[in-house]
CSV table of C-alpha atoms in Angstrom, one decimal:
chain,number,residue,atom,x,y,z
A,1,MET,CA,-52.2,-3.7,-37.4
A,2,ALA,CA,-48.4,-2.9,-37.9
A,3,GLU,CA,-47.2,-0.1,-40.3
A,4,ASN,CA,-43.8,0.3,-41.3
A,5,TYR,CA,-42.7,3.6,-42.9
A,6,GLY,CA,-39.2,4.4,-44.2
A,7,ASN,CA,-37.7,6.3,-41.3
A,8,LEU,CA,-40.5,5.1,-38.3
A,9,ARG,CA,-41.9,2.1,-37.0
A,10,ARG,CA,-45.3,2.3,-35.8
A,11,THR,CA,-46.7,-0.8,-34.1
A,12,ASP,CA,-49.9,-1.3,-32.6
A,13,GLU,CA,-50.8,-3.8,-29.7
A,14,GLY,CA,-54.5,-3.6,-28.7
A,15,PRO,CA,-55.4,0.0,-27.7
A,16,VAL,CA,-51.6,0.9,-27.4
A,17,THR,CA,-49.3,2.3,-30.2
A,18,THR,CA,-45.6,2.6,-30.2
A,19,VAL,CA,-44.4,5.1,-32.5
A,20,ALA,CA,-40.4,4.3,-32.8
A,21,LEU,CA,-38.1,6.6,-34.4
A,22,ALA,CA,-36.3,4.2,-36.8
A,23,ARG,CA,-32.7,5.9,-38.0
A,24,PRO,CA,-30.4,4.3,-35.4
A,25,GLU,CA,-27.4,4.7,-37.5
A,26,ALA,CA,-28.1,8.4,-37.4
A,27,ARG,CA,-28.9,8.7,-33.8
A,28,ASN,CA,-32.5,9.4,-35.1
A,29,ALA,CA,-31.7,12.8,-36.1
A,30,LEU,CA,-34.1,14.8,-37.8
A,31,ASP,CA,-34.3,15.4,-41.4
A,32,ALA,CA,-37.0,16.2,-44.1
A,33,ALA,CA,-38.2,12.3,-44.8
A,34,ILE,CA,-38.7,11.5,-41.2
A,35,ILE,CA,-40.2,15.0,-40.2
A,36,GLY,CA,-42.7,14.5,-43.0
A,37,GLU,CA,-43.4,11.1,-41.6
A,38,ILE,CA,-43.7,11.8,-37.7
A,39,THR,CA,-46.3,14.6,-38.7
A,40,ARG,CA,-48.4,12.0,-41.2
A,41,CYS,CA,-48.4,9.2,-38.4
A,42,PHE,CA,-49.4,11.5,-35.8
A,43,GLU,CA,-52.0,13.0,-38.1
A,44,ASP,CA,-53.3,9.1,-39.0
A,45,LEU,CA,-53.2,8.3,-35.1
A,46,ALA,CA,-55.6,11.2,-34.4
A,47,GLU,CA,-58.3,9.6,-36.7
A,48,ASP,CA,-57.8,6.2,-35.6
A,49,GLU,CA,-60.4,5.7,-32.9
A,50,SER,CA,-58.9,2.0,-32.3
A,51,VAL,CA,-55.8,4.0,-30.4
A,52,ARG,CA,-56.0,5.0,-27.0
A,53,VAL,CA,-52.6,5.5,-25.9
A,54,VAL,CA,-49.3,6.3,-28.0
A,55,VAL,CA,-46.1,5.3,-26.8
A,56,LEU,CA,-42.9,7.5,-28.5
A,57,THR,CA,-39.5,5.9,-28.7
A,58,GLY,CA,-36.3,5.8,-30.5
A,59,GLU,CA,-34.6,2.8,-31.6
A,60,GLY,CA,-30.9,2.4,-31.2
A,61,PRO,CA,-28.7,4.2,-28.4
A,62,ALA,CA,-30.2,7.6,-28.6
A,63,PHE,CA,-34.0,8.9,-28.5
A,64,CYS,CA,-33.3,11.7,-30.8
A,65,ALA,CA,-30.0,13.7,-31.4
A,66,GLY,CA,-31.7,16.9,-32.8
A,67,ALA,CA,-31.1,17.8,-36.6
A,68,ASP,CA,-29.4,15.7,-39.0
A,69,VAL,CA,-26.1,17.3,-39.5
A,70,GLY,CA,-26.2,17.0,-43.2
A,71,TYR,CA,-29.6,18.4,-43.7
A,72,MET,CA,-28.6,21.3,-41.4
A,73,ARG,CA,-25.6,22.0,-44.2
A,74,GLU,CA,-28.5,21.6,-47.0
A,75,THR,CA,-30.7,24.1,-45.2
A,76,GLY,CA,-28.1,26.6,-45.3
A,77,GLY,CA,-27.9,27.2,-48.7
A,78,PHE,CA,-31.8,27.6,-48.7
A,79,SER,CA,-33.5,30.9,-49.6
A,80,TYR,CA,-35.3,32.6,-47.3
A,81,GLU,CA,-38.6,31.4,-48.7
A,82,LYS,CA,-37.6,28.3,-48.4
A,83,ASN,CA,-36.4,28.1,-45.1
A,84,LEU,CA,-39.5,29.8,-43.8
A,85,GLU,CA,-41.3,26.5,-45.4
A,86,ASP,CA,-38.7,24.2,-44.1
A,87,ALA,CA,-39.5,25.6,-40.4
A,88,ARG,CA,-43.4,25.5,-41.2
A,89,ARG,CA,-42.6,21.8,-41.8
A,90,LEU,CA,-41.0,21.2,-38.6
A,91,ALA,CA,-43.6,23.4,-36.8
A,92,ASP,CA,-46.4,21.3,-38.0
A,93,MET,CA,-44.4,18.6,-36.9
A,94,PHE,CA,-44.7,19.6,-33.2
A,95,LEU,CA,-48.4,20.4,-33.4
A,96,ALA,CA,-49.1,17.1,-34.9
A,97,LEU,CA,-48.1,15.7,-31.5
A,98,ASP,CA,-49.4,18.6,-29.4
A,99,ASP,CA,-53.1,18.4,-31.4
A,100,LEU,CA,-53.2,14.5,-30.9
A,101,PRO,CA,-56.2,14.0,-28.8
A,102,LYS,CA,-54.8,10.8,-27.3
A,103,PRO,CA,-52.0,10.9,-24.4
A,104,ILE,CA,-48.5,10.7,-25.6
A,105,VAL,CA,-46.0,8.6,-23.2
A,106,ALA,CA,-42.2,9.5,-24.4
A,107,ARG,CA,-39.8,6.5,-23.6
A,108,VAL,CA,-36.6,8.4,-23.5
A,109,ARG,CA,-33.0,6.6,-23.4
A,110,GLY,CA,-29.2,8.2,-24.3
A,111,ALA,CA,-29.7,11.6,-25.7
A,112,ALA,CA,-32.9,13.7,-26.4
A,113,ILE,CA,-31.1,16.9,-28.0
A,114,GLY,CA,-32.3,20.1,-29.6
A,115,GLY,CA,-35.8,18.9,-31.8
A,116,GLY,CA,-35.4,15.6,-29.7
A,117,ALA,CA,-35.5,17.7,-26.3
A,118,GLY,CA,-38.8,19.3,-28.3
A,119,LEU,CA,-40.4,16.2,-28.7
A,120,VAL,CA,-40.1,15.1,-25.2
A,121,ALA,CA,-41.7,18.3,-24.4
A,122,ALA,CA,-44.4,17.9,-26.7
A,123,ALA,CA,-45.3,14.6,-25.1
A,124,ASP,CA,-47.8,14.3,-22.1
A,125,VAL,CA,-45.7,12.1,-20.0
A,126,ALA,CA,-42.2,11.4,-20.4
A,127,VAL,CA,-40.4,8.7,-18.7
A,128,VAL,CA,-36.5,8.7,-18.9
A,129,GLU,CA,-33.9,6.5,-18.2
A,130,GLU,CA,-31.2,8.4,-15.8
A,131,ALA,CA,-28.2,8.3,-17.8
A,132,THR,CA,-30.0,10.2,-20.4
A,133,GLN,CA,-28.4,13.6,-21.7
A,134,PHE,CA,-30.7,16.8,-23.1
A,135,ALA,CA,-29.5,19.8,-24.6
A,136,PHE,CA,-31.2,23.0,-26.3
A,137,SER,CA,-28.1,23.1,-28.4
A,138,GLU,CA,-29.1,25.2,-31.1
A,139,VAL,CA,-27.4,28.5,-30.1
A,140,ARG,CA,-24.0,26.7,-30.6
A,141,LEU,CA,-25.0,26.1,-33.9
A,142,GLY,CA,-25.9,29.8,-34.3
A,143,ILE,CA,-29.6,29.3,-34.7
A,144,ALA,CA,-32.6,30.0,-32.2
A,145,PRO,CA,-34.7,27.1,-30.9
A,146,ALA,CA,-37.7,29.0,-32.2
A,147,THR,CA,-40.2,25.9,-33.4
A,148,ILE,CA,-39.5,24.1,-29.9
A,149,ALA,CA,-39.8,27.0,-28.0
A,150,PRO,CA,-43.5,27.3,-27.4
A,151,PHE,CA,-43.7,23.7,-26.2
A,152,VAL,CA,-40.7,24.2,-24.3
A,153,VAL,CA,-41.6,27.3,-22.4
A,154,ARG,CA,-45.0,25.8,-21.6
A,155,LYS,CA,-43.4,22.6,-20.1
A,156,ILE,CA,-40.5,24.4,-18.1
A,157,GLY,CA,-41.3,28.0,-17.6
A,158,TYR,CA,-39.6,31.1,-19.1
A,159,SER,CA,-36.6,31.2,-16.7
A,160,HIS,CA,-35.5,27.5,-16.9
A,161,ALA,CA,-35.9,28.1,-21.0
A,162,ARG,CA,-34.4,31.3,-21.0
A,163,ALA,CA,-31.2,29.8,-19.2
A,164,LEU,CA,-31.2,26.5,-21.1
A,165,PHE,CA,-31.7,28.3,-24.8
A,166,LEU,CA,-29.0,30.9,-24.1
A,167,THR,CA,-26.0,28.5,-22.9
A,168,GLY,CA,-26.9,25.0,-24.7
A,169,GLU,CA,-25.5,23.3,-22.0
A,170,ARG,CA,-26.2,19.5,-21.3
A,171,PHE,CA,-28.1,18.3,-18.3
A,172,ASN,CA,-29.1,14.8,-17.3
A,173,GLY,CA,-32.5,13.2,-16.4
A,174,GLY,CA,-32.4,14.3,-12.5
A,175,ARG,CA,-32.3,17.8,-13.7
A,176,ALA,CA,-34.8,17.4,-16.4
A,177,ARG,CA,-37.1,16.2,-14.1
A,178,GLU,CA,-36.3,19.0,-11.5
A,179,ILE,CA,-37.5,21.8,-14.1
A,180,GLY,CA,-40.6,20.0,-15.3
A,181,LEU,CA,-39.5,18.5,-18.9
A,182,VAL,CA,-40.0,14.9,-17.6
A,183,HIS,CA,-42.3,13.4,-15.1
A,184,GLU,CA,-40.1,10.1,-14.1
A,185,VAL,CA,-36.5,9.2,-14.0
A,186,VAL,CA,-35.5,5.3,-13.7
A,187,PRO,CA,-32.3,3.2,-14.0
A,188,GLU,CA,-32.6,1.8,-17.5
A,189,ARG,CA,-33.4,-1.8,-16.4
A,190,ASP,CA,-37.0,-0.2,-15.2
A,191,LEU,CA,-37.3,1.8,-18.4
A,192,ASP,CA,-40.1,-0.5,-19.9
A,193,SER,CA,-41.8,-1.6,-16.9
A,194,ALA,CA,-42.2,2.4,-15.5
A,195,VAL,CA,-43.9,3.0,-19.2
A,196,GLU,CA,-46.2,0.4,-19.0
A,197,ARG,CA,-47.2,1.3,-15.2
A,198,VAL,CA,-47.9,4.8,-16.8
A,199,VAL,CA,-49.6,3.6,-19.9
A,200,THR,CA,-52.0,1.3,-18.0
A,201,GLN,CA,-53.1,4.5,-15.7
A,202,LEU,CA,-53.8,6.2,-18.7
A,203,LEU,CA,-55.9,3.5,-20.2
A,204,GLN,CA,-57.9,3.8,-17.0
A,205,GLY,CA,-59.1,7.1,-18.0
A,206,GLY,CA,-62.0,8.2,-20.3
A,207,PRO,CA,-60.6,9.0,-23.9
A,208,ALA,CA,-63.2,11.6,-24.6
A,209,ALA,CA,-62.3,13.2,-21.3
A,210,GLN,CA,-58.8,13.1,-21.8
A,211,ALA,CA,-59.1,14.6,-25.5
A,212,ALA,CA,-61.0,17.5,-23.7
A,213,ILE,CA,-58.4,17.9,-21.0
A,214,LYS,CA,-55.7,18.2,-23.6
A,215,GLU,CA,-57.7,20.8,-25.4
A,216,LEU,CA,-58.8,22.7,-22.3
A,217,LEU,CA,-55.0,22.8,-21.4
A,218,ARG,CA,-54.1,23.9,-24.9
A,219,SER,CA,-56.7,26.8,-25.1
A,220,GLY,CA,-55.8,27.6,-21.4
A,221,SER,CA,-52.2,28.2,-22.2
């Protein structure tokens, strides 16, 4: 089954589902619409017993460029209560990924900035094209990366998170692998074959065991 959303493309091929962020004209930036669709899609995937592995990727030249600039301007005029509600919706999106009882493989190229890097942190395995640029750039917009912090700190540790959150500096795939944000860095020509290899390995595991392992690690952290 293939289901299309307004800002996502879900494609099912046997036990593997690919979820592609589908706002290439906006470098797959996150706004209220796509945040809601990602949440709904991953909640649906959690209930779909035919799905064993999920590949998360982005259409076009970037995986995800972070928050949509127009959306950021709009939230600047929100009341405290509305901003809190908006932050909770974003947190719910990351929790929908984190709570998924199935492995998520992030297929990343181009850029993963801000919330895009948060999506990478929430995935179980991340395979990236070597020229991909990462940044936790919220500080340069005058905000704190509050909603992604739990997932990022758990992935890369307090020391790296502190330095990268405070500077907002950009870094490449090699640095991302050094700090534990991603697991494999490959040339662009090898990206799909590397993702396929990881998916094949994951399909060799028991689905109940994988769900239990994810729950065990969440409860332990």
